[in-house]
Amino acid sequence: MSNATWWERYEEEVCVVSTASSLSVARALPPTGLIYSARMQGQQMRDSDGVFTQFYEALRLPDYFGWNWNALRDCLTDLHWISAKHFLLTIDDADAVLSESAEEREILFRALNDAVKFWAGKPELPGQEKITFRTVLLCPPDVQEEVLREIKTY
């Protein structure tokens, strides 16, 4: 599978990937264009403050970021402060993210799904390259199916 195929294959969905699997860097990157890659630590995202901090730092969110779920949703569908055409968000230990708050976990997973679908559905404007947005949730093999079921629910 070429890198263009992998990149396009997951256009409208959040990917859940086992830490036991492998994907070459060439396949994980878009075929062309400037990419912004952010890697977040799920172990540091056990509560909403941890989630907001990881996103704030990894995506260099603007100072006006409101540190709440609506503000995060807004920022995930804007990203104008980053001059890239392709975005790749990776969350390590995704099974640990908000593991003690099913309600907030649902809000985050829904926001990630909505952002992926928003960018996939945004038309390419004349003279502008289409912006792509991918999210990869990394988790141990024994919980991959559980996290995949969860993310597909939202």
PDB file of C-alpha atoms in Angstrom:
ATOM      1  CA  MET A   1       0.000   0.000   0.000  1.00  0.00           C
ATOM      2  CA  SER A   2       1.496   3.351  -0.985  1.00  0.00           C
ATOM      3  CA  ASN A   3       1.630   6.270   1.437  1.00  0.00           C
ATOM      4  CA  ALA A   4      -1.021   8.086  -0.636  1.00  0.00           C
ATOM      5  CA  THR A   5      -3.337   5.086  -0.245  1.00  0.00           C
ATOM      6  CA  TRP A   6      -2.846   4.893   3.535  1.00  0.00           C
ATOM      7  CA  TRP A   7      -3.264   8.629   3.966  1.00  0.00           C
ATOM      8  CA  GLU A   8      -6.440   8.732   1.843  1.00  0.00           C
ATOM      9  CA  ARG A   9      -7.873   5.511   3.293  1.00  0.00           C
ATOM     10  CA  TYR A  10      -8.433   7.073   6.702  1.00  0.00           C
ATOM     11  CA  GLU A  11      -9.792  10.367   5.459  1.00  0.00           C
ATOM     12  CA  GLU A  12     -13.071  10.232   7.383  1.00  0.00           C
ATOM     13  CA  GLU A  13     -12.256   8.212  10.480  1.00  0.00           C
ATOM     14  CA  VAL A  14     -10.099   8.194  13.556  1.00  0.00           C
ATOM     15  CA  CYS A  15      -7.598   5.314  13.348  1.00  0.00           C
ATOM     16  CA  VAL A  16      -7.034   2.993  16.285  1.00  0.00           C
ATOM     17  CA  VAL A  17      -3.680   1.267  15.924  1.00  0.00           C
ATOM     18  CA  SER A  18      -2.064  -1.367  18.100  1.00  0.00           C
ATOM     19  CA  THR A  19       1.384  -0.569  19.454  1.00  0.00           C
ATOM     20  CA  ALA A  20       2.366  -4.043  18.213  1.00  0.00           C
ATOM     21  CA  SER A  21       1.708  -3.107  14.584  1.00  0.00           C
ATOM     22  CA  SER A  22       4.112  -1.253  12.373  1.00  0.00           C
ATOM     23  CA  LEU A  23       3.729   1.313   9.647  1.00  0.00           C
ATOM     24  CA  SER A  24       6.660   2.872   7.882  1.00  0.00           C
ATOM     25  CA  VAL A  25       7.083   6.609   8.167  1.00  0.00           C
ATOM     26  CA  ALA A  26       6.717   6.899   4.395  1.00  0.00           C
ATOM     27  CA  ARG A  27       3.221   5.421   4.590  1.00  0.00           C
ATOM     28  CA  ALA A  28       2.165   7.515   7.583  1.00  0.00           C
ATOM     29  CA  LEU A  29       2.888  10.792   5.790  1.00  0.00           C
ATOM     30  CA  PRO A  30       0.818  12.479   3.094  1.00  0.00           C
ATOM     31  CA  PRO A  31       2.125  12.115  -0.457  1.00  0.00           C
ATOM     32  CA  THR A  32       3.013  15.830  -0.730  1.00  0.00           C
ATOM     33  CA  GLY A  33       2.748  19.093   1.157  1.00  0.00           C
ATOM     34  CA  LEU A  34       3.635  20.609   4.485  1.00  0.00           C
ATOM     35  CA  ILE A  35       2.607  18.440   7.458  1.00  0.00           C
ATOM     36  CA  TYR A  36       2.148  19.303  11.112  1.00  0.00           C
ATOM     37  CA  SER A  37       2.474  16.292  13.364  1.00  0.00           C
ATOM     38  CA  ALA A  38       1.526  16.401  17.031  1.00  0.00           C
ATOM     39  CA  ARG A  39       2.122  13.534  19.439  1.00  0.00           C
ATOM     40  CA  MET A  40       0.344  13.508  22.767  1.00  0.00           C
ATOM     41  CA  GLN A  41       0.798  11.345  25.836  1.00  0.00           C
ATOM     42  CA  GLY A  42      -2.397   9.547  26.864  1.00  0.00           C
ATOM     43  CA  GLN A  43      -0.967   8.815  30.322  1.00  0.00           C
ATOM     44  CA  GLN A  44      -0.984  12.582  30.942  1.00  0.00           C
ATOM     45  CA  MET A  45      -4.579  12.905  29.737  1.00  0.00           C
ATOM     46  CA  ARG A  46      -6.370  11.169  32.614  1.00  0.00           C
ATOM     47  CA  ASP A  47      -8.526  14.227  33.358  1.00  0.00           C
ATOM     48  CA  SER A  48      -9.820  17.129  31.295  1.00  0.00           C
ATOM     49  CA  ASP A  49      -7.039  19.469  32.453  1.00  0.00           C
ATOM     50  CA  GLY A  50      -4.489  16.956  31.188  1.00  0.00           C
ATOM     51  CA  VAL A  51      -6.332  16.665  27.859  1.00  0.00           C
ATOM     52  CA  PHE A  52      -6.491  20.423  27.393  1.00  0.00           C
ATOM     53  CA  THR A  53      -2.825  20.828  28.363  1.00  0.00           C
ATOM     54  CA  GLN A  54      -1.689  18.158  25.897  1.00  0.00           C
ATOM     55  CA  PHE A  55      -3.702  19.706  23.054  1.00  0.00           C
ATOM     56  CA  TYR A  56      -2.643  23.242  24.006  1.00  0.00           C
ATOM     57  CA  GLU A  57       1.023  22.312  23.916  1.00  0.00           C
ATOM     58  CA  ALA A  58       0.980  19.892  20.985  1.00  0.00           C
ATOM     59  CA  LEU A  59      -1.137  22.066  18.681  1.00  0.00           C
ATOM     60  CA  ARG A  60       0.215  25.366  19.992  1.00  0.00           C
ATOM     61  CA  LEU A  61      -3.348  26.505  20.620  1.00  0.00           C
ATOM     62  CA  PRO A  62      -3.836  30.277  20.669  1.00  0.00           C
ATOM     63  CA  ASP A  63      -3.801  32.198  23.947  1.00  0.00           C
ATOM     64  CA  TYR A  64      -7.544  32.763  23.668  1.00  0.00           C
ATOM     65  CA  PHE A  65      -8.169  28.990  23.984  1.00  0.00           C
ATOM     66  CA  GLY A  66     -10.938  28.682  26.586  1.00  0.00           C
ATOM     67  CA  TRP A  67      -9.788  25.461  28.314  1.00  0.00           C
ATOM     68  CA  ASN A  68     -13.156  23.740  27.843  1.00  0.00           C
ATOM     69  CA  TRP A  69     -14.663  21.171  25.461  1.00  0.00           C
ATOM     70  CA  ASN A  70     -16.361  23.688  23.173  1.00  0.00           C
ATOM     71  CA  ALA A  71     -13.125  25.635  22.809  1.00  0.00           C
ATOM     72  CA  LEU A  72     -11.241  22.449  21.935  1.00  0.00           C
ATOM     73  CA  ARG A  73     -13.853  21.548  19.309  1.00  0.00           C
ATOM     74  CA  ASP A  74     -13.594  25.040  17.820  1.00  0.00           C
ATOM     75  CA  CYS A  75      -9.807  24.877  17.644  1.00  0.00           C
ATOM     76  CA  LEU A  76      -9.804  21.408  16.033  1.00  0.00           C
ATOM     77  CA  THR A  77     -11.928  22.786  13.189  1.00  0.00           C
ATOM     78  CA  ASP A  78      -9.905  25.967  12.716  1.00  0.00           C
ATOM     79  CA  LEU A  79      -6.111  25.527  13.025  1.00  0.00           C
ATOM     80  CA  HIS A  80      -5.426  28.782  11.115  1.00  0.00           C
ATOM     81  CA  TRP A  81      -2.429  29.582  13.367  1.00  0.00           C
ATOM     82  CA  ILE A  82      -0.499  26.599  11.940  1.00  0.00           C
ATOM     83  CA  SER A  83       0.657  27.042   8.355  1.00  0.00           C
ATOM     84  CA  ALA A  84       0.398  23.398   7.291  1.00  0.00           C
ATOM     85  CA  LYS A  85      -1.907  21.655   4.840  1.00  0.00           C
ATOM     86  CA  HIS A  86      -1.818  18.240   6.494  1.00  0.00           C
ATOM     87  CA  PHE A  87      -2.281  17.474  10.178  1.00  0.00           C
ATOM     88  CA  LEU A  88      -1.468  14.211  11.941  1.00  0.00           C
ATOM     89  CA  LEU A  89      -2.449  13.877  15.609  1.00  0.00           C
ATOM     90  CA  THR A  90      -1.175  10.836  17.457  1.00  0.00           C
ATOM     91  CA  ILE A  91      -2.211   9.942  20.999  1.00  0.00           C
ATOM     92  CA  ASP A  92      -0.053   7.340  22.742  1.00  0.00           C
ATOM     93  CA  ASP A  93      -1.714   5.103  25.352  1.00  0.00           C
ATOM     94  CA  ALA A  94      -5.152   6.110  24.103  1.00  0.00           C
ATOM     95  CA  ASP A  95      -6.743   3.584  26.456  1.00  0.00           C
ATOM     96  CA  ALA A  96      -5.557   5.719  29.405  1.00  0.00           C
ATOM     97  CA  VAL A  97      -7.186   8.919  28.123  1.00  0.00           C
ATOM     98  CA  LEU A  98      -9.994   9.961  30.485  1.00  0.00           C
ATOM     99  CA  SER A  99     -10.237   6.320  31.548  1.00  0.00           C
ATOM    100  CA  GLU A 100     -12.063   7.245  34.746  1.00  0.00           C
ATOM    101  CA  SER A 101     -14.627   9.527  33.108  1.00  0.00           C
ATOM    102  CA  ALA A 102     -16.690   7.789  30.442  1.00  0.00           C
ATOM    103  CA  GLU A 103     -18.717  10.967  29.869  1.00  0.00           C
ATOM    104  CA  GLU A 104     -15.685  13.165  29.157  1.00  0.00           C
ATOM    105  CA  ARG A 105     -14.029  10.410  27.136  1.00  0.00           C
ATOM    106  CA  GLU A 106     -17.120  10.322  24.926  1.00  0.00           C
ATOM    107  CA  ILE A 107     -16.944  14.116  24.503  1.00  0.00           C
ATOM    108  CA  LEU A 108     -13.277  13.934  23.454  1.00  0.00           C
ATOM    109  CA  PHE A 109     -13.755  10.995  21.084  1.00  0.00           C
ATOM    110  CA  ARG A 110     -16.774  12.683  19.530  1.00  0.00           C
ATOM    111  CA  ALA A 111     -14.767  15.918  19.098  1.00  0.00           C
ATOM    112  CA  LEU A 112     -11.953  13.993  17.371  1.00  0.00           C
ATOM    113  CA  ASN A 113     -14.404  12.170  15.100  1.00  0.00           C
ATOM    114  CA  ASP A 114     -16.187  15.414  14.273  1.00  0.00           C
ATOM    115  CA  ALA A 115     -12.900  17.177  13.458  1.00  0.00           C
ATOM    116  CA  VAL A 116     -11.788  14.376  11.127  1.00  0.00           C
ATOM    117  CA  LYS A 117     -15.168  14.431   9.351  1.00  0.00           C
ATOM    118  CA  PHE A 118     -15.201  18.256   9.222  1.00  0.00           C
ATOM    119  CA  TRP A 119     -11.859  18.453   7.428  1.00  0.00           C
ATOM    120  CA  ALA A 120     -12.681  15.497   5.149  1.00  0.00           C
ATOM    121  CA  GLY A 121     -15.937  17.173   4.102  1.00  0.00           C
ATOM    122  CA  LYS A 122     -14.491  20.628   3.554  1.00  0.00           C
ATOM    123  CA  PRO A 123     -14.237  21.293  -0.177  1.00  0.00           C
ATOM    124  CA  GLU A 124     -11.000  22.173  -1.885  1.00  0.00           C
ATOM    125  CA  LEU A 125     -11.167  25.820  -2.883  1.00  0.00           C
ATOM    126  CA  PRO A 126      -9.685  27.096  -6.157  1.00  0.00           C
ATOM    127  CA  GLY A 127      -6.049  28.002  -5.696  1.00  0.00           C
ATOM    128  CA  GLN A 128      -5.871  26.386  -2.252  1.00  0.00           C
ATOM    129  CA  GLU A 129      -4.675  22.915  -1.352  1.00  0.00           C
ATOM    130  CA  LYS A 130      -7.197  20.819   0.573  1.00  0.00           C
ATOM    131  CA  ILE A 131      -6.412  20.572   4.270  1.00  0.00           C
ATOM    132  CA  THR A 132      -6.288  17.023   5.619  1.00  0.00           C
ATOM    133  CA  PHE A 133      -6.611  16.031   9.253  1.00  0.00           C
ATOM    134  CA  ARG A 134      -5.814  12.565  10.603  1.00  0.00           C
ATOM    135  CA  THR A 135      -5.990  11.241  14.133  1.00  0.00           C
ATOM    136  CA  VAL A 136      -4.301   8.030  15.286  1.00  0.00           C
ATOM    137  CA  LEU A 137      -4.998   6.482  18.680  1.00  0.00           C
ATOM    138  CA  LEU A 138      -2.215   4.105  19.746  1.00  0.00           C
ATOM    139  CA  CYS A 139      -3.016   1.467  22.343  1.00  0.00           C
ATOM    140  CA  PRO A 140      -1.833  -1.960  23.509  1.00  0.00           C
ATOM    141  CA  PRO A 141      -3.042  -4.900  21.383  1.00  0.00           C
ATOM    142  CA  ASP A 142      -5.225  -6.315  24.163  1.00  0.00           C
ATOM    143  CA  VAL A 143      -7.431  -3.188  24.265  1.00  0.00           C
ATOM    144  CA  GLN A 144      -7.315  -2.156  20.595  1.00  0.00           C
ATOM    145  CA  GLU A 145     -10.720  -3.653  19.776  1.00  0.00           C
ATOM    146  CA  GLU A 146     -12.319  -2.031  22.834  1.00  0.00           C
ATOM    147  CA  VAL A 147     -10.981   1.433  21.938  1.00  0.00           C
ATOM    148  CA  LEU A 148     -11.990   0.896  18.301  1.00  0.00           C
ATOM    149  CA  ARG A 149     -15.560   0.017  19.352  1.00  0.00           C
ATOM    150  CA  GLU A 150     -15.669   3.091  21.568  1.00  0.00           C
ATOM    151  CA  ILE A 151     -14.474   5.515  18.900  1.00  0.00           C
ATOM    152  CA  LYS A 152     -16.853   4.032  16.299  1.00  0.00           C
ATOM    153  CA  THR A 153     -19.790   4.521  18.693  1.00  0.00           C
ATOM    154  CA  TYR A 154     -19.462   8.288  18.588  1.00  0.00           C
TER     155      TYR A 154
END
